[in-house]
XYZ file of C-alpha atoms in Angstrom:
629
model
C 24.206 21.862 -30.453
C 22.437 22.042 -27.095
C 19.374 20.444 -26.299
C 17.120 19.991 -23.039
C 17.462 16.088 -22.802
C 15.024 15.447 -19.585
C 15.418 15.641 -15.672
C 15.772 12.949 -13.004
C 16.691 12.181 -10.032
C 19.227 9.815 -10.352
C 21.686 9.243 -13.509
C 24.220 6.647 -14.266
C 27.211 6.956 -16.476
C 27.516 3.357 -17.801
C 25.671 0.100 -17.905
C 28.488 -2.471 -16.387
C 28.100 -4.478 -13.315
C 28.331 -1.378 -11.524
C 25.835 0.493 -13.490
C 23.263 -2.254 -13.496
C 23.126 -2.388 -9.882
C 23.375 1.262 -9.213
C 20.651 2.069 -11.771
C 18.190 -0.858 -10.454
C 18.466 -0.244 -6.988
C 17.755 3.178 -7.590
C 14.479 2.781 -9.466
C 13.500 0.147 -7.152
C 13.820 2.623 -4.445
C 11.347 4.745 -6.099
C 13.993 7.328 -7.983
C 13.248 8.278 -11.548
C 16.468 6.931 -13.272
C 18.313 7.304 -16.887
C 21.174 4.909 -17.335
C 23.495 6.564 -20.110
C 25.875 3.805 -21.284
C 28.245 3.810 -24.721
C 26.550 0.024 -26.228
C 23.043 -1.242 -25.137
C 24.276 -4.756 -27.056
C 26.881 -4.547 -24.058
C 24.736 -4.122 -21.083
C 26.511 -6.654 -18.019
C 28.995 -7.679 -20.592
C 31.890 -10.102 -19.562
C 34.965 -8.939 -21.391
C 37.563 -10.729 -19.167
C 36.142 -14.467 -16.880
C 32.540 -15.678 -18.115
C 32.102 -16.188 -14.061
C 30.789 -14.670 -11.134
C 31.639 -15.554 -7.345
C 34.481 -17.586 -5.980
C 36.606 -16.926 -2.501
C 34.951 -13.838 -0.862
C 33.178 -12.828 -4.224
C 31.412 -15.199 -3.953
C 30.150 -13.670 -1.036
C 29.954 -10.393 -2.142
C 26.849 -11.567 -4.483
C 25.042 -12.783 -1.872
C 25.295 -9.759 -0.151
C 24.385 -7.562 -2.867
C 21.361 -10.445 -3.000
C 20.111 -9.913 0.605
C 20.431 -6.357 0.022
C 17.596 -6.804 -2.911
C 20.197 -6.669 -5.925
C 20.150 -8.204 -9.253
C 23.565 -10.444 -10.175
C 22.454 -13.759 -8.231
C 19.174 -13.950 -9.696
C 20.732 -12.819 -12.890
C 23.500 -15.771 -12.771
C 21.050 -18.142 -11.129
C 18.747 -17.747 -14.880
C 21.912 -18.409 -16.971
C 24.612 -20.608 -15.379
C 26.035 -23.225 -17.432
C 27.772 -24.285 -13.852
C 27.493 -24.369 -10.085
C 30.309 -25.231 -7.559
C 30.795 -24.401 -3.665
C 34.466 -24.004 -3.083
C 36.450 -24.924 -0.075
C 33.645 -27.402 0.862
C 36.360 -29.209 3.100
C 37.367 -26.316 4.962
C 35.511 -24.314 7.842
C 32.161 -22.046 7.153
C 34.240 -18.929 6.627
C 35.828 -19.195 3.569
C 33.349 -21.607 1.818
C 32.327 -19.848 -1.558
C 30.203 -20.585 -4.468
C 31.405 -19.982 -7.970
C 29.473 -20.053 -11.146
C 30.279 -20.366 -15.041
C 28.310 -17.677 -16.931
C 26.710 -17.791 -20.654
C 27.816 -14.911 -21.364
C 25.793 -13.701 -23.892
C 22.568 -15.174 -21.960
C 23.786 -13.528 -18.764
C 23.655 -10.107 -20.729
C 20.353 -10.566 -22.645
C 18.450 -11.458 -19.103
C 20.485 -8.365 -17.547
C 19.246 -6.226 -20.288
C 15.683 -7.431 -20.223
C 15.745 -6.924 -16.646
C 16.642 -2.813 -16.958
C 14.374 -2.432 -19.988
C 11.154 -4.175 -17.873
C 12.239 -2.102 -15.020
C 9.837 0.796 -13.349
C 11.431 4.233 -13.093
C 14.514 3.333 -14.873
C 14.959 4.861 -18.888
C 17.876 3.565 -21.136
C 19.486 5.331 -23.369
C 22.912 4.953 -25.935
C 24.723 7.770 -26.022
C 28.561 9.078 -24.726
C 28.589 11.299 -21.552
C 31.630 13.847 -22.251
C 30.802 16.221 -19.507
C 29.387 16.957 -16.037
C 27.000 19.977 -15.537
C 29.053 21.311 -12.123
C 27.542 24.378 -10.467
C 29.547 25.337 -7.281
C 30.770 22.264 -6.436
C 27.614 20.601 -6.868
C 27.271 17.976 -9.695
C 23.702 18.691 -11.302
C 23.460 16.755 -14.596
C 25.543 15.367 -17.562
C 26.086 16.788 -21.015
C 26.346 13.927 -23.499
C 28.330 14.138 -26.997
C 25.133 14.951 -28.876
C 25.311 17.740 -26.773
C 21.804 16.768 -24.808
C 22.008 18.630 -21.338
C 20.466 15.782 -18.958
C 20.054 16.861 -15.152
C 19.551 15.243 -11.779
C 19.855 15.173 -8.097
C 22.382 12.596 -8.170
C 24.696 11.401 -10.919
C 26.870 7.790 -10.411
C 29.794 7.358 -12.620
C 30.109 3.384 -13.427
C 32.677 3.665 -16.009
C 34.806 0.749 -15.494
C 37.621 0.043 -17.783
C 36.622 2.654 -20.492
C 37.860 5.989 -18.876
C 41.032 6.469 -21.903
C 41.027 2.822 -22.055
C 43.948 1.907 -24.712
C 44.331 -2.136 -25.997
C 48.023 -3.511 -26.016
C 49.163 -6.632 -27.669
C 52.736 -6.921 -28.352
C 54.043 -3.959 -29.403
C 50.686 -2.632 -30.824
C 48.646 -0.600 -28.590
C 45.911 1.631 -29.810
C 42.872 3.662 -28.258
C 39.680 1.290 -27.348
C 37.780 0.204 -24.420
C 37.575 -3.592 -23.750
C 36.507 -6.020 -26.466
C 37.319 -3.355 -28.867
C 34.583 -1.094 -27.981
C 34.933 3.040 -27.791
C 36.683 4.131 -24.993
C 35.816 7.258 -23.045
C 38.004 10.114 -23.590
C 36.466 13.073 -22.817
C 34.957 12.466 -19.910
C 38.541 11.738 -18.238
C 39.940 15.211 -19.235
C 36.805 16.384 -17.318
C 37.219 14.908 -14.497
C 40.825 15.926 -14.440
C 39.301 19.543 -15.118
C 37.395 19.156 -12.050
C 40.223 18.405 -10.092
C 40.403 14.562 -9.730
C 43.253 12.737 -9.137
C 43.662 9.957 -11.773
C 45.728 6.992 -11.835
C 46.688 4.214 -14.296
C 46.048 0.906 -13.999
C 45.900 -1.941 -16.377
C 44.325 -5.684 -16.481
C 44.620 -8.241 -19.232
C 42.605 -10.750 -20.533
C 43.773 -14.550 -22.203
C 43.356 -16.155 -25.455
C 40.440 -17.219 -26.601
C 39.946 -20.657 -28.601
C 37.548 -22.935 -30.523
C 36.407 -25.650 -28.794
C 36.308 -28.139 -31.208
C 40.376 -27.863 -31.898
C 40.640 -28.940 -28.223
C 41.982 -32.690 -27.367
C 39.845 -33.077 -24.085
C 41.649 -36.606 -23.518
C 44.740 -34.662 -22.695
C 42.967 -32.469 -19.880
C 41.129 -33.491 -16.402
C 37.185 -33.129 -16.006
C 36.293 -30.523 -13.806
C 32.693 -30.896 -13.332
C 29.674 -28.702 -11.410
C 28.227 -29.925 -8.392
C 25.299 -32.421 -8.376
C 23.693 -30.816 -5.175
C 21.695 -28.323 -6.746
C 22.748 -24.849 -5.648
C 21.879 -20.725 -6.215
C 23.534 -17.952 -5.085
C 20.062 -16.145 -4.883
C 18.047 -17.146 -1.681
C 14.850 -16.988 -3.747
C 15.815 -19.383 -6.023
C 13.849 -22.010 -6.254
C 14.073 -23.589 -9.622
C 17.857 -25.113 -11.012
C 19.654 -25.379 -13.844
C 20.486 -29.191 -14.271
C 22.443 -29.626 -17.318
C 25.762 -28.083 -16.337
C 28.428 -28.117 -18.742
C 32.172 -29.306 -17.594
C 35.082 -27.327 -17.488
C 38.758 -29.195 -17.290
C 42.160 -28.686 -16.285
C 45.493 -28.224 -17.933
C 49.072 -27.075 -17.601
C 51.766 -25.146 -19.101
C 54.666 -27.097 -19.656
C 58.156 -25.901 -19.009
C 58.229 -25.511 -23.183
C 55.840 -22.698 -22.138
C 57.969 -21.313 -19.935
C 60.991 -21.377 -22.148
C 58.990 -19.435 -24.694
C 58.255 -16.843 -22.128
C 61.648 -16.182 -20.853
C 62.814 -16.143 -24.755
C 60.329 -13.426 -25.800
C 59.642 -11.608 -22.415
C 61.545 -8.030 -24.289
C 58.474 -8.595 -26.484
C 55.780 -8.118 -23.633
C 54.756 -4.778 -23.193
C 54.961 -5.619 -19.436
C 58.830 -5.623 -19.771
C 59.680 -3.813 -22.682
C 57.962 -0.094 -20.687
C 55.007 0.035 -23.131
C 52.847 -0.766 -20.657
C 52.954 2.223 -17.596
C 49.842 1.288 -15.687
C 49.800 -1.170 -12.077
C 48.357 -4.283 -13.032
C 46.232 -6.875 -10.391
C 48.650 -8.479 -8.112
C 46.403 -11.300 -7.368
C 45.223 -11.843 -11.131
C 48.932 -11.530 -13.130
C 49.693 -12.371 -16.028
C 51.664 -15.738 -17.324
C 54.734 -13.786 -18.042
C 54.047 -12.176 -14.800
C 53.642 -15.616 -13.108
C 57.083 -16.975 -14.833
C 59.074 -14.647 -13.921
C 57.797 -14.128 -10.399
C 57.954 -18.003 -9.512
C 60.603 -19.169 -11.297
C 60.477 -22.244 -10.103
C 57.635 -23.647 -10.263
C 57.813 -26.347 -13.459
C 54.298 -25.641 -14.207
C 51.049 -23.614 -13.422
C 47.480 -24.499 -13.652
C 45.437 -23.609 -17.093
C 41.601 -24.199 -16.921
C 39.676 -24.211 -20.078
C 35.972 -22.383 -19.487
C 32.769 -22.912 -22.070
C 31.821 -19.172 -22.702
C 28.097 -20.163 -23.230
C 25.846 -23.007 -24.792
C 25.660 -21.504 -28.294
C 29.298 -21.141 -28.838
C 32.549 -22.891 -29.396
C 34.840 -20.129 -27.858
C 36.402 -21.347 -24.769
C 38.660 -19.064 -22.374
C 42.309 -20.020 -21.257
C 42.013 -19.042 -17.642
C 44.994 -18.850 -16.272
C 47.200 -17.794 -19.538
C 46.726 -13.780 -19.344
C 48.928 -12.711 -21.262
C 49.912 -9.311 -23.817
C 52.796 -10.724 -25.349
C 52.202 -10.799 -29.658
C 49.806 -12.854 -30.978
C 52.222 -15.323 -32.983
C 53.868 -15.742 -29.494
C 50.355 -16.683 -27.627
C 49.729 -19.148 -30.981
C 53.117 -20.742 -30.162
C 52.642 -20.929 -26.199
C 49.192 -22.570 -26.778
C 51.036 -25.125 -29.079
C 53.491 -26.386 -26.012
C 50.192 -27.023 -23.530
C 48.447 -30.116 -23.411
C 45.122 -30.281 -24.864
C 46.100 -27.105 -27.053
C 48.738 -28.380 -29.230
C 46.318 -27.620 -32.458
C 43.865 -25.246 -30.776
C 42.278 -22.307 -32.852
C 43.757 -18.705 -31.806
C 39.917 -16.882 -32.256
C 40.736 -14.118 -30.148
C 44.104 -13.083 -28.954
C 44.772 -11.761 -25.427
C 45.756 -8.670 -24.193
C 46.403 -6.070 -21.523
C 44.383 -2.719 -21.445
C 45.340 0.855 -19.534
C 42.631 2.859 -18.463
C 42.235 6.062 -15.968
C 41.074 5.122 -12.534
C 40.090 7.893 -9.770
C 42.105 7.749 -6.229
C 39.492 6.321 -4.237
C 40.701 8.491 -1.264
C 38.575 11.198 -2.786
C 35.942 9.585 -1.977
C 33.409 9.027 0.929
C 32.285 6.269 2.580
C 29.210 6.344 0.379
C 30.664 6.526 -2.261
C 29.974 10.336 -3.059
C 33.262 12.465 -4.235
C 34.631 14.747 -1.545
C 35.575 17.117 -4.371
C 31.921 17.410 -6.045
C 29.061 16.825 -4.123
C 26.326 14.634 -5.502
C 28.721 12.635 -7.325
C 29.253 9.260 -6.882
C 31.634 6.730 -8.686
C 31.036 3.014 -8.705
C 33.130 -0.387 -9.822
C 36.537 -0.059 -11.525
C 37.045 3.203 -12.179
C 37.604 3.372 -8.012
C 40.368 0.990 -8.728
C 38.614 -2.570 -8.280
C 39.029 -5.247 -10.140
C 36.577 -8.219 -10.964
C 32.499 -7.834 -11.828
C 31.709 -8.748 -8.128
C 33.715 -6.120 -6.423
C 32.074 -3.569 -9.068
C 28.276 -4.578 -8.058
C 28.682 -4.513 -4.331
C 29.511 -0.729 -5.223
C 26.980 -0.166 -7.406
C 24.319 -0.979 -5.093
C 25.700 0.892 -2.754
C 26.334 4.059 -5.055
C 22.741 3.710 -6.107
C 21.064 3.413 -3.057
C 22.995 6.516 -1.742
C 22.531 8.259 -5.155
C 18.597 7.398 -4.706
C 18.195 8.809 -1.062
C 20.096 11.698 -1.818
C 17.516 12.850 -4.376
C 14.636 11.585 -2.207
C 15.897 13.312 0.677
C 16.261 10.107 2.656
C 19.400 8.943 4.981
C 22.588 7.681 3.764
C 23.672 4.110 3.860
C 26.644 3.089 5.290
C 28.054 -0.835 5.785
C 30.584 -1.260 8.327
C 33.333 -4.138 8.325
C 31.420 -6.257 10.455
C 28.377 -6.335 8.518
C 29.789 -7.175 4.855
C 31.991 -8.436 2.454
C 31.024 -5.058 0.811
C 31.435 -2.909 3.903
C 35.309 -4.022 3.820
C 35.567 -3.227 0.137
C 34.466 0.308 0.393
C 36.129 1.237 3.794
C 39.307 -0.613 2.307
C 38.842 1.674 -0.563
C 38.065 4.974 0.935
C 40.344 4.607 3.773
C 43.540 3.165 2.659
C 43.358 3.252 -1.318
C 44.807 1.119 -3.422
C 47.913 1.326 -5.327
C 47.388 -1.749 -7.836
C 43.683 -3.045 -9.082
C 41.811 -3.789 -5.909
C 40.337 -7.198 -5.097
C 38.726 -8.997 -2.367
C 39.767 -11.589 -0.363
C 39.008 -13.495 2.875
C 42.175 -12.033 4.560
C 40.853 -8.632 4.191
C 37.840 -9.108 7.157
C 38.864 -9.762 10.399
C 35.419 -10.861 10.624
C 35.148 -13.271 8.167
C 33.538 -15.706 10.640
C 31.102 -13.818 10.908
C 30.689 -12.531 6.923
C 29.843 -16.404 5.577
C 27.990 -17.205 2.188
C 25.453 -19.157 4.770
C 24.517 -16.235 6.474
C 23.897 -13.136 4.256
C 20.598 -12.861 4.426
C 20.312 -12.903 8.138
C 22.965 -9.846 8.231
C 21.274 -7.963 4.997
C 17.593 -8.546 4.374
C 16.484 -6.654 7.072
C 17.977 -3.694 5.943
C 17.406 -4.393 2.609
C 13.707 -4.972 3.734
C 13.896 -1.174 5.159
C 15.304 0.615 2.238
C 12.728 -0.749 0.171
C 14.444 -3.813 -1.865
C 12.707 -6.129 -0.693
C 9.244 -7.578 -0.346
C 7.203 -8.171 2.051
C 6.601 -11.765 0.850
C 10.541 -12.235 0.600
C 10.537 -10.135 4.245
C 8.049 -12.906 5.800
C 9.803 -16.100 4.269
C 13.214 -14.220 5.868
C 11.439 -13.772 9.516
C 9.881 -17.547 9.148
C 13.161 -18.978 8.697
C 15.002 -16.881 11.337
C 11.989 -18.141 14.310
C 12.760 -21.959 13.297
C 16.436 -21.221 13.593
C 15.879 -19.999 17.173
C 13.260 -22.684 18.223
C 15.655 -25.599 16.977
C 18.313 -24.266 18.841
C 16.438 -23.530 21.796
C 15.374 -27.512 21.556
C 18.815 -28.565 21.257
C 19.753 -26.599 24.106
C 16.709 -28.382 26.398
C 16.661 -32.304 24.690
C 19.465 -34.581 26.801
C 21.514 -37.399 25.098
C 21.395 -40.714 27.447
C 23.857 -43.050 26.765
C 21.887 -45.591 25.341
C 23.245 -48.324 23.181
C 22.075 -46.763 19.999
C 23.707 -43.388 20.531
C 26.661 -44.768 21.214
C 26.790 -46.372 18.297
C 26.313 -43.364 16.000
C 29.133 -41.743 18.082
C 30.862 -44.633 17.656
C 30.713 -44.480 13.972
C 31.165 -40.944 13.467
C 34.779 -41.774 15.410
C 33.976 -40.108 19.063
C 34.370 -40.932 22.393
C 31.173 -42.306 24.412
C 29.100 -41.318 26.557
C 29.789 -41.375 29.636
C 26.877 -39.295 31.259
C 23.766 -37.841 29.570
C 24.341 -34.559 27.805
C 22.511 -31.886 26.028
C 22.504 -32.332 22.132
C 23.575 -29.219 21.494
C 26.738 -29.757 22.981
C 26.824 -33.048 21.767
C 26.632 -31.178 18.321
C 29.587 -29.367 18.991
C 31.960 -32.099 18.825
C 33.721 -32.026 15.726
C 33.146 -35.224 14.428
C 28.904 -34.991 15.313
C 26.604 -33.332 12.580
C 22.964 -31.816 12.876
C 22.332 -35.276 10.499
C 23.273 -37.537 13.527
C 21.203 -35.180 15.872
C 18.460 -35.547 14.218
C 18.765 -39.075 13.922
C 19.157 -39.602 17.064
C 16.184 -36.900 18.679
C 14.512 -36.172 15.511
C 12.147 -32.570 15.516
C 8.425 -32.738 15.649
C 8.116 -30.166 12.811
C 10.138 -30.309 9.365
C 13.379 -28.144 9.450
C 14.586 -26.999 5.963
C 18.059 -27.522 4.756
C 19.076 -23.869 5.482
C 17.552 -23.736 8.760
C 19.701 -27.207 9.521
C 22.780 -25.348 8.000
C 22.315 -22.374 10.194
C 21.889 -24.664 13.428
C 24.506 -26.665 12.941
C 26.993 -23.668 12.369
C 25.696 -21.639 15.214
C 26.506 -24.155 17.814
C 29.388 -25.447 16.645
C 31.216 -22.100 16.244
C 29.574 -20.123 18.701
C 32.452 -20.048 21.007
C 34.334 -18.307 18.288
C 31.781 -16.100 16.923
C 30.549 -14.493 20.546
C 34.199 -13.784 20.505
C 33.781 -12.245 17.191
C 30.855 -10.134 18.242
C 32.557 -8.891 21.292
C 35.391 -7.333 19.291
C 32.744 -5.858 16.878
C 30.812 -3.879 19.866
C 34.473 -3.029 21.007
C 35.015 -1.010 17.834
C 31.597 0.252 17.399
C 32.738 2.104 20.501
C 35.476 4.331 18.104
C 33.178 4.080 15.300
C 30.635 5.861 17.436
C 33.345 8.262 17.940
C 32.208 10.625 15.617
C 35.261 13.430 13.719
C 33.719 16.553 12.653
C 34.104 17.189 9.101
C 35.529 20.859 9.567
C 37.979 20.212 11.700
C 41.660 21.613 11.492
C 44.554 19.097 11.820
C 46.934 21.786 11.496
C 45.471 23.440 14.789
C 46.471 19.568 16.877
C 49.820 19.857 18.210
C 51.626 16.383 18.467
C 50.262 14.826 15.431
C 53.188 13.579 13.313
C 53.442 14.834 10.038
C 52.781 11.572 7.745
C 49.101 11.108 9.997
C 48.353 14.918 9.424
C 48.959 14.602 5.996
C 46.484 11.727 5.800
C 44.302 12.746 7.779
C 43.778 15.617 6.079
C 43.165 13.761 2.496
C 41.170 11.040 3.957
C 39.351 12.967 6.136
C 37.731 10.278 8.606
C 33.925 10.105 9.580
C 35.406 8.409 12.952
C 38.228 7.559 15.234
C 37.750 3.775 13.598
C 38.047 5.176 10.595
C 41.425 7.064 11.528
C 43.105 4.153 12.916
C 42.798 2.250 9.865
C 44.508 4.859 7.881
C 47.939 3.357 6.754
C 50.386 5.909 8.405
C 48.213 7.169 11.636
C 49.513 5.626 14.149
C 48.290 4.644 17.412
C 50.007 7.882 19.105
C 48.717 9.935 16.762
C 45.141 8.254 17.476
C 45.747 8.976 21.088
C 46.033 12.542 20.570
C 43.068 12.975 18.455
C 40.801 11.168 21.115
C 42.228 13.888 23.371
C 41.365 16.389 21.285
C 38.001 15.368 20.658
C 37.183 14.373 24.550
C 38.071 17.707 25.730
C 35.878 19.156 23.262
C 38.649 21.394 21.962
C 37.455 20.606 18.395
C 39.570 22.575 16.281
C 37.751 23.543 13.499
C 38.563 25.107 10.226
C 37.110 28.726 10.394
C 34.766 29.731 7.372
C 36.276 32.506 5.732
């Protein structure tokens, strides 16, 4: 039966990490927004890790945080720990990480949507896409409610004909054995999209209190109170420990005994699973000699006993997982409560998309999170924010959003996506940015807020702190750069003791600060600051001297390729009409279809000949463009 449901100007398809963000950053904006999702008990749920952040995703949140998102706060409220990674390397690949209560991290996410201005919730299954000529214009759900909008975001995740596999069992179901979406993939196939099949897995879970701790190492959370959101200002103390085990080469045995059993091996399983999240039978057979890999047992909340095996992934039967969790130390008489497993589910090519995130195919459609071939909760909301804040100014008429490689974490995601595709799940990492000195956890707000600040995210209160902080960064550093270092007997001996060289002629502190051994601690002690500096502003001082040979260097690249990202491509222009193009970069130019010359050249298979050509083309003016019959 058909029904008039409502109108709005924004929808979302699915209440994930994705979907939160989307949907929130939409209403925030000032969009009237319905979130349509298949379980409001399963709003920001955590089927796989009960974490959020690490290498690069860690990042990635405080991004989405500068921008005027919700996951750090949201993690910030409900952490059960805090640790910075890589504290002992350089400021580039330093990343916090945080254990989630899970169930705590969905309530507050839930609360948060249902307290939110602008934004409706509603249970139901979308099965269909109201499509008028090319144009998406609202969603038909399976109650048969018509629902319409200006913009529609698809944040599906791992639902789209998700199917569970364990062993040789495999039946229809989205993660955690909710209802998968069927339906809605045959429509989007209908439409045109090009699908692919991917898979990710999940480990054991077990009960906590069958666990021999005395067997395993501590792994505690940092004392130094820490938040991924920069307007935190209140901690969680009480952090609960996590700790460290190994499989055994019994465990490995087992493996290689049983692998015709995993549906990894034995062809049940057809979809690409994460390279840089595999499984344990994955891991055995791929490093076949290493004796043993590490196993770290997570808390997945305060109010329960079930701890996840990170680290033991795995789809092989359950009787097999009881009898590998028997052979590691710590586990020998652990509970089985839930077994792991892999599941398949439909993701789109992300090719089809562009740069914001809208389909190339439909317009007003826009997909966010896994179902563009991501993997991981971070990667999802960086896209979601970005899907919804395109989604939002599309229906308000406002401009679209676009962040380049230099300014995010999230700007490499996207373009990665969009530009190159992915033929496995997708997942960030500091290798990807040729930046990355200049995309740090310390500095996201100073490349974000003020455009988060324009679009509307964020206050003016937040806005003023932001502008505060960046004036005392300047004026310290401007101080450094004017205050000189004599070499009197008590600065030599912090030198001294910090293991430099002395002194032999007075020298400006700042470039006493950027000897590698000196720290803005020993400045300070040394030619202390009439006015309090906060730990942040410190932080950024510190860095900024110390690295800024490096990072001018960094910025002079970045206004290098601005130059060919300024280089604009029409969008109707005919690569069959450029003679000289090989046939590989035609081809991919064609599906891609570039928004600039930077774009083009990251294109796997355009090469720089090919790029050559094309800037011909285009700086002759002989734009060849595809006529409009």
């Amino acid at each position: 039966m058909e029904y008039h449901g409502g109108t709005y100007d924004v929808i979302v398809i699915g209440a994930g990490h994705a979907g939160c963000e989307a949907a929130l950053a939409s209403a925030r904006i000032g969009a009237k927004t319905l979130v349509i999702t298949l379980n409001l008990d399963m709003i920001a749920f955590m089927p796989c890790n009960p974490s959020i952040g690490g290498p690069a995703k860690g990042i990635v949140v405080r991004e989405i945080d500068a921008l005027g998102g919700e996951m750090a706060k949201n993690i910030d409220k409900t952490y059960i720990q805090m640790r910075m990674l890589n504290t002992g390397k350089g400021p580039a690949v330093r990343a916090l990480r945080a254990q989630a209560d899970k169930v705590l991290y969905q309530r507050e996410m839930k609360k948060t949507l249902e307290n939110q201005e602008n934004l409706t919730l509603l249970q139901g299954k979308v099965e269909r896409l109201i499509v008028e000529d090319g144009v998406c214009k609202g969603v038909i759900t399976q109650t048969g409610a018509h629902y319409y909008a200006k913009a529609v975001v698809i944040t599906t995740g791992t639902f789209l004909r998700g199917e569970i596999i364990i062993g040789d069992i495999k039946y229809s179901s989205g993660p955690n054995n909710q209802q998968p979406s069927i339906k809605l993939s045959e429509h989007l196939e209908e439409l045109g999209f090009e699908l692919v099949r991917f898979k990710t897995g999940t480990p054991p879970r077990v009960n906590s209190r069958t666990i021999d701790y005395s067997k395993t190492e501590i792994q505690p959370g940092d004392e130094e109170p820490r938040a991924f959101s920069y307007e935190t200002t209140t901690y969680i103390t009480d952090q609960l420990p996590c700790w460290l085990t190994y499989t055994t080469e019994e465990t490995h045995r087992i493996i290689d005994e049983n692998l015709h059993l995993s549906p990894m091996y034995s062809g049940m399983i057809k979809g690409t699973g994460p390279r840089y999240c595999p499984s344990i039978e994955d891991k055995v057979v791929r490093f076949h000699d290493k004796p043993r890999h590490q196993i770290f047992l997570e808390p997945e909340g305060r109010e329960t006993e079930e701890v996840y095996v990170q680290g033991l992934s795995t789809s092989l039967p359950e009787h097999i997982q009881r009898k590998l969790l028997e052979t590691i130390p710590g586990l020998e008489k652990a509970q089985l409560m839930r077994a792991g497993y892999a599941i398949e589910y439909d993701a789109i090519v992300p090719t089809q998309l562009w740069p914001t995130l809208e389909t190339k195919l439909v317009k007003n459609l826009y997909t966010a999170g896994q179902i563009n071939g991501t993997s991981g909760y971070e990667e999802a909301a960086g896209q979601g924010i970005m899907a919804g804040i395109n989604a939002a100014h599309r229906a308000l008429g406002r401009e679209e959003i676009i962040l380049s490689r230099s300014d995010a974490y999230i700007g490499v995601l996207i373009d990665d996506l969009v530009t190159k595709g992915t033929n496995e799940p997708y997942r960030l990492l500091t290798s990807r940015a040729e930046y990355r000195l200049l995309l740090r956890h310390d500095n996201a707000d100073l490349r974000l807020t003020e455009l988060g600040y324009r679009i509307g995210l964020i206050s003016e209160e937040r806005y003023r702190a932001f502008l505060a902080k960046k004036e005392a960064i300047e004026r310290e550093k401007k101080r450094l750069q004017t205050v000189i270092m004599k070499p009197t007997p008590e600065v030599q001996e912090v030198i001294r003791q910090a293991g430099g060289s002395e002194l032999k002629d007075g020298i400006r502190a700042a470039d006493l600060l950027r000897r590698p051994e000196m720290t803005y601690e020993h400045i300070q002690k040394l030619a202390p600051s009439d006015e309090e500096i906060a730990k942040e502003v410190a932080e950024q001082v510190e860095i900024q001297i110390k690295y800024e040979g490096y990072i001018q260097k960094s910025l002079q690249e970045v206004e290098r390729l601005k130059k060919m990202e300024n280089k604009k491509i029409p969008e109707d222009i005919d690569y069959d009409a450029i003679q000289g193009l090989a046939t590989e970069a035609r081809q991919k130019l064609k599906q891609v279809r570039p928004l600039s010359i930077a774009q083009a050249s990251r294109i796997s298979g355009v090469n720089p000949a090919d790029i050559s050509i094309l800037l011909v083309y285009l700086e002759q003016g002989r734009i060849a463009r595809v006529s409009n019959e």
